Amino acid sequence: METTEKSVVRRFYDIVGSGRPEDLDEICSPGLVGHAGAGSNLAELKASIGSFLEPFPDLTADVRYLVQEDDLISSWVSFTATHEADFAGVPASGRRVKFAEWDLFRIRDGKIVEITQYCDLFTIMSQIGALPTAAPA
Protein backbone atom coordinates (compact mmCIF):
# COMPACT_ATOMS: atom_id res chain seq x y z
CA MET A 1 0.00 0.00 0.00
CA GLU A 2 1.28 3.44 -0.90
CA THR A 3 1.85 5.93 1.91
CA THR A 4 0.42 9.45 2.01
CA GLU A 5 3.94 10.83 1.57
CA LYS A 6 4.53 8.79 -1.59
CA SER A 7 1.17 9.93 -2.97
CA VAL A 8 2.24 13.55 -2.47
CA VAL A 9 5.45 12.88 -4.42
CA ARG A 10 3.53 11.20 -7.26
CA ARG A 11 1.22 14.22 -7.36
CA PHE A 12 4.32 16.44 -7.66
CA TYR A 13 5.31 14.67 -10.89
CA ASP A 14 1.71 14.79 -12.17
CA ILE A 15 1.72 18.57 -11.69
CA VAL A 16 5.11 18.93 -13.41
CA GLY A 17 3.82 16.87 -16.36
CA SER A 18 0.63 18.95 -16.55
CA GLY A 19 2.70 22.03 -17.42
CA ARG A 20 1.16 23.99 -14.53
CA PRO A 21 3.87 24.61 -11.90
CA GLU A 22 1.56 27.14 -10.24
CA ASP A 23 -0.48 24.14 -9.02
CA LEU A 24 2.41 23.17 -6.74
CA ASP A 25 0.73 25.35 -4.09
CA GLU A 26 -1.63 22.39 -3.64
CA ILE A 27 1.12 20.12 -2.27
CA CYS A 28 3.99 22.41 -1.23
CA SER A 29 4.39 24.35 1.97
CA PRO A 30 4.65 28.13 1.45
CA GLY A 31 7.86 27.92 3.49
CA LEU A 32 9.37 25.20 1.28
CA VAL A 33 13.17 25.02 1.37
CA GLY A 34 14.89 23.98 -1.84
CA HIS A 35 18.40 22.77 -2.63
CA ALA A 36 20.45 22.26 -5.81
CA GLY A 37 18.27 22.41 -8.96
CA ALA A 38 15.09 23.13 -6.99
CA GLY A 39 16.09 26.69 -6.16
CA SER A 40 15.91 27.92 -2.58
CA ASN A 41 12.15 28.36 -2.07
CA LEU A 42 8.73 27.64 -3.59
CA ALA A 43 8.82 30.63 -5.98
CA GLU A 44 12.21 29.54 -7.33
CA LEU A 45 11.05 25.92 -7.66
CA LYS A 46 8.04 27.02 -9.72
CA ALA A 47 10.24 29.29 -11.86
CA SER A 48 12.80 26.52 -12.40
CA ILE A 49 10.15 24.04 -13.49
CA GLY A 50 8.43 26.65 -15.66
CA SER A 51 11.67 27.56 -17.43
CA PHE A 52 12.31 23.86 -18.10
CA LEU A 53 8.82 23.34 -19.51
CA GLU A 54 9.30 26.08 -22.12
CA PRO A 55 11.89 24.13 -24.15
CA PHE A 56 10.39 20.73 -23.18
CA PRO A 57 6.59 21.29 -23.12
CA ASP A 58 5.70 17.60 -23.48
CA LEU A 59 7.77 16.53 -20.48
CA THR A 60 6.60 13.18 -19.14
CA ALA A 61 7.77 11.56 -15.91
CA ASP A 62 8.08 7.83 -15.32
CA VAL A 63 8.51 7.36 -11.58
CA ARG A 64 10.83 4.38 -11.32
CA TYR A 65 11.41 4.18 -7.56
CA LEU A 66 10.09 5.84 -4.42
CA VAL A 67 11.92 4.89 -1.24
CA GLN A 68 10.73 6.16 2.11
CA GLU A 69 12.40 6.56 5.48
CA ASP A 70 10.34 8.45 8.05
CA ASP A 71 9.31 11.76 6.43
CA LEU A 72 11.88 11.50 3.60
CA ILE A 73 11.05 10.18 0.13
CA SER A 74 13.83 9.50 -2.36
CA SER A 75 12.74 9.25 -5.99
CA TRP A 76 14.41 8.14 -9.16
CA VAL A 77 12.53 9.35 -12.21
CA SER A 78 13.04 8.89 -15.93
CA PHE A 79 11.81 11.79 -18.08
CA THR A 80 11.13 11.98 -21.80
CA ALA A 81 10.46 15.15 -23.79
CA THR A 82 10.96 16.90 -27.11
CA HIS A 83 13.37 19.85 -27.41
CA GLU A 84 11.04 22.51 -28.88
CA ALA A 85 12.62 25.85 -27.84
CA ASP A 86 15.98 27.30 -26.78
CA PHE A 87 17.57 25.49 -23.84
CA ALA A 88 20.82 26.70 -22.28
CA GLY A 89 21.58 28.65 -25.44
CA VAL A 90 20.86 25.71 -27.75
CA PRO A 91 18.13 26.38 -30.34
CA ALA A 92 15.23 23.96 -30.64
CA SER A 93 16.41 20.74 -32.25
CA GLY A 94 13.16 18.78 -32.34
CA ARG A 95 15.05 15.86 -30.81
CA ARG A 96 13.54 13.53 -28.23
CA VAL A 97 15.44 13.35 -24.98
CA LYS A 98 15.41 10.81 -22.19
CA PHE A 99 17.17 11.56 -18.93
CA ALA A 100 17.11 10.72 -15.24
CA GLU A 101 16.52 12.81 -12.16
CA TRP A 102 16.98 12.05 -8.49
CA ASP A 103 14.94 13.99 -5.98
CA LEU A 104 14.75 13.94 -2.20
CA PHE A 105 11.56 15.22 -0.58
CA ARG A 106 10.68 15.91 3.04
CA ILE A 107 6.93 15.63 3.60
CA ARG A 108 5.14 16.96 6.69
CA ASP A 109 1.38 17.07 7.21
CA GLY A 110 0.79 16.16 3.55
CA LYS A 111 2.97 18.97 2.16
CA ILE A 112 6.44 19.11 0.64
CA VAL A 113 8.52 21.19 3.05
CA GLU A 114 11.97 20.48 1.57
CA ILE A 115 13.24 19.30 -1.81
CA THR A 116 16.63 18.57 -3.32
CA GLN A 117 16.84 17.94 -7.08
CA TYR A 118 19.63 16.54 -9.21
CA CYS A 119 18.95 16.33 -12.95
CA ASP A 120 21.23 14.67 -15.52
CA LEU A 121 21.87 17.82 -17.57
CA PHE A 122 24.89 16.29 -19.29
CA THR A 123 22.66 13.70 -20.95
CA ILE A 124 20.16 16.35 -22.03
CA MET A 125 22.88 18.56 -23.52
CA SER A 126 24.38 15.61 -25.35
CA GLN A 127 21.02 14.53 -26.78
CA ILE A 128 20.14 17.99 -28.10
CA GLY A 129 23.46 18.24 -29.88
CA ALA A 130 25.22 20.70 -27.56
CA LEU A 131 28.09 18.33 -26.78
CA PRO A 132 30.30 16.24 -29.03
CA THR A 133 29.25 12.59 -29.00
CA ALA A 134 32.68 11.08 -29.66
CA ALA A 135 36.30 12.15 -29.55
CA PRO A 136 37.95 12.60 -32.97
CA ALA A 137 39.95 9.61 -34.18
PDB file of C-alpha atoms in Angstrom:
ATOM      1  CA  MET A   1       0.000   0.000   0.000  1.00  0.00           C
ATOM      2  CA  GLU A   2       1.280   3.436  -0.897  1.00  0.00           C
ATOM      3  CA  THR A   3       1.851   5.932   1.914  1.00  0.00           C
ATOM      4  CA  THR A   4       0.420   9.449   2.006  1.00  0.00           C
ATOM      5  CA  GLU A   5       3.936  10.834   1.567  1.00  0.00           C
ATOM      6  CA  LYS A   6       4.533   8.792  -1.592  1.00  0.00           C
ATOM      7  CA  SER A   7       1.166   9.931  -2.967  1.00  0.00           C
ATOM      8  CA  VAL A   8       2.238  13.553  -2.469  1.00  0.00           C
ATOM      9  CA  VAL A   9       5.446  12.885  -4.424  1.00  0.00           C
ATOM     10  CA  ARG A  10       3.528  11.199  -7.257  1.00  0.00           C
ATOM     11  CA  ARG A  11       1.225  14.223  -7.362  1.00  0.00           C
ATOM     12  CA  PHE A  12       4.321  16.439  -7.657  1.00  0.00           C
ATOM     13  CA  TYR A  13       5.310  14.672 -10.888  1.00  0.00           C
ATOM     14  CA  ASP A  14       1.707  14.791 -12.166  1.00  0.00           C
ATOM     15  CA  ILE A  15       1.724  18.566 -11.685  1.00  0.00           C
ATOM     16  CA  VAL A  16       5.107  18.931 -13.414  1.00  0.00           C
ATOM     17  CA  GLY A  17       3.822  16.867 -16.357  1.00  0.00           C
ATOM     18  CA  SER A  18       0.630  18.946 -16.548  1.00  0.00           C
ATOM     19  CA  GLY A  19       2.700  22.026 -17.417  1.00  0.00           C
ATOM     20  CA  ARG A  20       1.162  23.986 -14.527  1.00  0.00           C
ATOM     21  CA  PRO A  21       3.872  24.611 -11.898  1.00  0.00           C
ATOM     22  CA  GLU A  22       1.557  27.142 -10.237  1.00  0.00           C
ATOM     23  CA  ASP A  23      -0.484  24.142  -9.024  1.00  0.00           C
ATOM     24  CA  LEU A  24       2.409  23.170  -6.744  1.00  0.00           C
ATOM     25  CA  ASP A  25       0.727  25.346  -4.091  1.00  0.00           C
ATOM     26  CA  GLU A  26      -1.632  22.393  -3.638  1.00  0.00           C
ATOM     27  CA  ILE A  27       1.122  20.119  -2.271  1.00  0.00           C
ATOM     28  CA  CYS A  28       3.990  22.411  -1.233  1.00  0.00           C
ATOM     29  CA  SER A  29       4.389  24.346   1.975  1.00  0.00           C
ATOM     30  CA  PRO A  30       4.653  28.129   1.449  1.00  0.00           C
ATOM     31  CA  GLY A  31       7.862  27.916   3.494  1.00  0.00           C
ATOM     32  CA  LEU A  32       9.370  25.202   1.279  1.00  0.00           C
ATOM     33  CA  VAL A  33      13.169  25.015   1.375  1.00  0.00           C
ATOM     34  CA  GLY A  34      14.893  23.976  -1.841  1.00  0.00           C
ATOM     35  CA  HIS A  35      18.397  22.766  -2.628  1.00  0.00           C
ATOM     36  CA  ALA A  36      20.451  22.260  -5.806  1.00  0.00           C
ATOM     37  CA  GLY A  37      18.272  22.411  -8.957  1.00  0.00           C
ATOM     38  CA  ALA A  38      15.089  23.135  -6.990  1.00  0.00           C
ATOM     39  CA  GLY A  39      16.094  26.695  -6.155  1.00  0.00           C
ATOM     40  CA  SER A  40      15.907  27.922  -2.576  1.00  0.00           C
ATOM     41  CA  ASN A  41      12.147  28.356  -2.069  1.00  0.00           C
ATOM     42  CA  LEU A  42       8.727  27.643  -3.594  1.00  0.00           C
ATOM     43  CA  ALA A  43       8.824  30.626  -5.980  1.00  0.00           C
ATOM     44  CA  GLU A  44      12.213  29.538  -7.333  1.00  0.00           C
ATOM     45  CA  LEU A  45      11.051  25.921  -7.659  1.00  0.00           C
ATOM     46  CA  LYS A  46       8.035  27.020  -9.724  1.00  0.00           C
ATOM     47  CA  ALA A  47      10.239  29.290 -11.864  1.00  0.00           C
ATOM     48  CA  SER A  48      12.796  26.522 -12.404  1.00  0.00           C
ATOM     49  CA  ILE A  49      10.152  24.040 -13.495  1.00  0.00           C
ATOM     50  CA  GLY A  50       8.430  26.652 -15.662  1.00  0.00           C
ATOM     51  CA  SER A  51      11.669  27.562 -17.427  1.00  0.00           C
ATOM     52  CA  PHE A  52      12.312  23.863 -18.098  1.00  0.00           C
ATOM     53  CA  LEU A  53       8.820  23.336 -19.515  1.00  0.00           C
ATOM     54  CA  GLU A  54       9.297  26.084 -22.124  1.00  0.00           C
ATOM     55  CA  PRO A  55      11.894  24.127 -24.149  1.00  0.00           C
ATOM     56  CA  PHE A  56      10.394  20.735 -23.184  1.00  0.00           C
ATOM     57  CA  PRO A  57       6.590  21.294 -23.121  1.00  0.00           C
ATOM     58  CA  ASP A  58       5.698  17.597 -23.480  1.00  0.00           C
ATOM     59  CA  LEU A  59       7.772  16.535 -20.480  1.00  0.00           C
ATOM     60  CA  THR A  60       6.599  13.179 -19.144  1.00  0.00           C
ATOM     61  CA  ALA A  61       7.767  11.557 -15.910  1.00  0.00           C
ATOM     62  CA  ASP A  62       8.077   7.832 -15.325  1.00  0.00           C
ATOM     63  CA  VAL A  63       8.506   7.363 -11.576  1.00  0.00           C
ATOM     64  CA  ARG A  64      10.830   4.382 -11.315  1.00  0.00           C
ATOM     65  CA  TYR A  65      11.414   4.178  -7.561  1.00  0.00           C
ATOM     66  CA  LEU A  66      10.094   5.838  -4.421  1.00  0.00           C
ATOM     67  CA  VAL A  67      11.925   4.889  -1.242  1.00  0.00           C
ATOM     68  CA  GLN A  68      10.725   6.156   2.114  1.00  0.00           C
ATOM     69  CA  GLU A  69      12.396   6.564   5.479  1.00  0.00           C
ATOM     70  CA  ASP A  70      10.336   8.449   8.051  1.00  0.00           C
ATOM     71  CA  ASP A  71       9.312  11.763   6.434  1.00  0.00           C
ATOM     72  CA  LEU A  72      11.877  11.500   3.599  1.00  0.00           C
ATOM     73  CA  ILE A  73      11.055  10.181   0.134  1.00  0.00           C
ATOM     74  CA  SER A  74      13.833   9.499  -2.358  1.00  0.00           C
ATOM     75  CA  SER A  75      12.739   9.246  -5.985  1.00  0.00           C
ATOM     76  CA  TRP A  76      14.409   8.140  -9.164  1.00  0.00           C
ATOM     77  CA  VAL A  77      12.527   9.348 -12.208  1.00  0.00           C
ATOM     78  CA  SER A  78      13.038   8.892 -15.930  1.00  0.00           C
ATOM     79  CA  PHE A  79      11.810  11.791 -18.079  1.00  0.00           C
ATOM     80  CA  THR A  80      11.129  11.981 -21.804  1.00  0.00           C
ATOM     81  CA  ALA A  81      10.457  15.147 -23.789  1.00  0.00           C
ATOM     82  CA  THR A  82      10.961  16.899 -27.114  1.00  0.00           C
ATOM     83  CA  HIS A  83      13.369  19.850 -27.410  1.00  0.00           C
ATOM     84  CA  GLU A  84      11.040  22.510 -28.881  1.00  0.00           C
ATOM     85  CA  ALA A  85      12.623  25.853 -27.835  1.00  0.00           C
ATOM     86  CA  ASP A  86      15.983  27.295 -26.777  1.00  0.00           C
ATOM     87  CA  PHE A  87      17.570  25.493 -23.839  1.00  0.00           C
ATOM     88  CA  ALA A  88      20.818  26.704 -22.277  1.00  0.00           C
ATOM     89  CA  GLY A  89      21.580  28.654 -25.445  1.00  0.00           C
ATOM     90  CA  VAL A  90      20.865  25.706 -27.754  1.00  0.00           C
ATOM     91  CA  PRO A  91      18.133  26.382 -30.340  1.00  0.00           C
ATOM     92  CA  ALA A  92      15.230  23.956 -30.641  1.00  0.00           C
ATOM     93  CA  SER A  93      16.414  20.737 -32.255  1.00  0.00           C
ATOM     94  CA  GLY A  94      13.157  18.779 -32.339  1.00  0.00           C
ATOM     95  CA  ARG A  95      15.046  15.857 -30.810  1.00  0.00           C
ATOM     96  CA  ARG A  96      13.541  13.527 -28.234  1.00  0.00           C
ATOM     97  CA  VAL A  97      15.439  13.348 -24.978  1.00  0.00           C
ATOM     98  CA  LYS A  98      15.414  10.808 -22.192  1.00  0.00           C
ATOM     99  CA  PHE A  99      17.167  11.565 -18.926  1.00  0.00           C
ATOM    100  CA  ALA A 100      17.112  10.722 -15.244  1.00  0.00           C
ATOM    101  CA  GLU A 101      16.517  12.814 -12.159  1.00  0.00           C
ATOM    102  CA  TRP A 102      16.979  12.049  -8.493  1.00  0.00           C
ATOM    103  CA  ASP A 103      14.936  13.995  -5.975  1.00  0.00           C
ATOM    104  CA  LEU A 104      14.751  13.941  -2.199  1.00  0.00           C
ATOM    105  CA  PHE A 105      11.557  15.217  -0.582  1.00  0.00           C
ATOM    106  CA  ARG A 106      10.684  15.905   3.044  1.00  0.00           C
ATOM    107  CA  ILE A 107       6.932  15.631   3.598  1.00  0.00           C
ATOM    108  CA  ARG A 108       5.144  16.963   6.690  1.00  0.00           C
ATOM    109  CA  ASP A 109       1.385  17.072   7.210  1.00  0.00           C
ATOM    110  CA  GLY A 110       0.789  16.156   3.552  1.00  0.00           C
ATOM    111  CA  LYS A 111       2.966  18.974   2.161  1.00  0.00           C
ATOM    112  CA  ILE A 112       6.437  19.106   0.641  1.00  0.00           C
ATOM    113  CA  VAL A 113       8.525  21.188   3.049  1.00  0.00           C
ATOM    114  CA  GLU A 114      11.966  20.481   1.568  1.00  0.00           C
ATOM    115  CA  ILE A 115      13.236  19.299  -1.807  1.00  0.00           C
ATOM    116  CA  THR A 116      16.633  18.575  -3.322  1.00  0.00           C
ATOM    117  CA  GLN A 117      16.837  17.942  -7.084  1.00  0.00           C
ATOM    118  CA  TYR A 118      19.633  16.539  -9.215  1.00  0.00           C
ATOM    119  CA  CYS A 119      18.953  16.327 -12.948  1.00  0.00           C
ATOM    120  CA  ASP A 120      21.228  14.670 -15.525  1.00  0.00           C
ATOM    121  CA  LEU A 121      21.869  17.818 -17.572  1.00  0.00           C
ATOM    122  CA  PHE A 122      24.893  16.288 -19.289  1.00  0.00           C
ATOM    123  CA  THR A 123      22.658  13.698 -20.953  1.00  0.00           C
ATOM    124  CA  ILE A 124      20.160  16.351 -22.031  1.00  0.00           C
ATOM    125  CA  MET A 125      22.882  18.564 -23.518  1.00  0.00           C
ATOM    126  CA  SER A 126      24.383  15.606 -25.353  1.00  0.00           C
ATOM    127  CA  GLN A 127      21.022  14.526 -26.780  1.00  0.00           C
ATOM    128  CA  ILE A 128      20.140  17.995 -28.096  1.00  0.00           C
ATOM    129  CA  GLY A 129      23.462  18.245 -29.880  1.00  0.00           C
ATOM    130  CA  ALA A 130      25.216  20.700 -27.561  1.00  0.00           C
ATOM    131  CA  LEU A 131      28.092  18.330 -26.779  1.00  0.00           C
ATOM    132  CA  PRO A 132      30.299  16.241 -29.033  1.00  0.00           C
ATOM    133  CA  THR A 133      29.247  12.588 -28.996  1.00  0.00           C
ATOM    134  CA  ALA A 134      32.685  11.079 -29.663  1.00  0.00           C
ATOM    135  CA  ALA A 135      36.302  12.147 -29.550  1.00  0.00           C
ATOM    136  CA  PRO A 136      37.948  12.604 -32.974  1.00  0.00           C
ATOM    137  CA  ALA A 137      39.954   9.609 -34.183  1.00  0.00           C
TER     138      ALA A 137
END
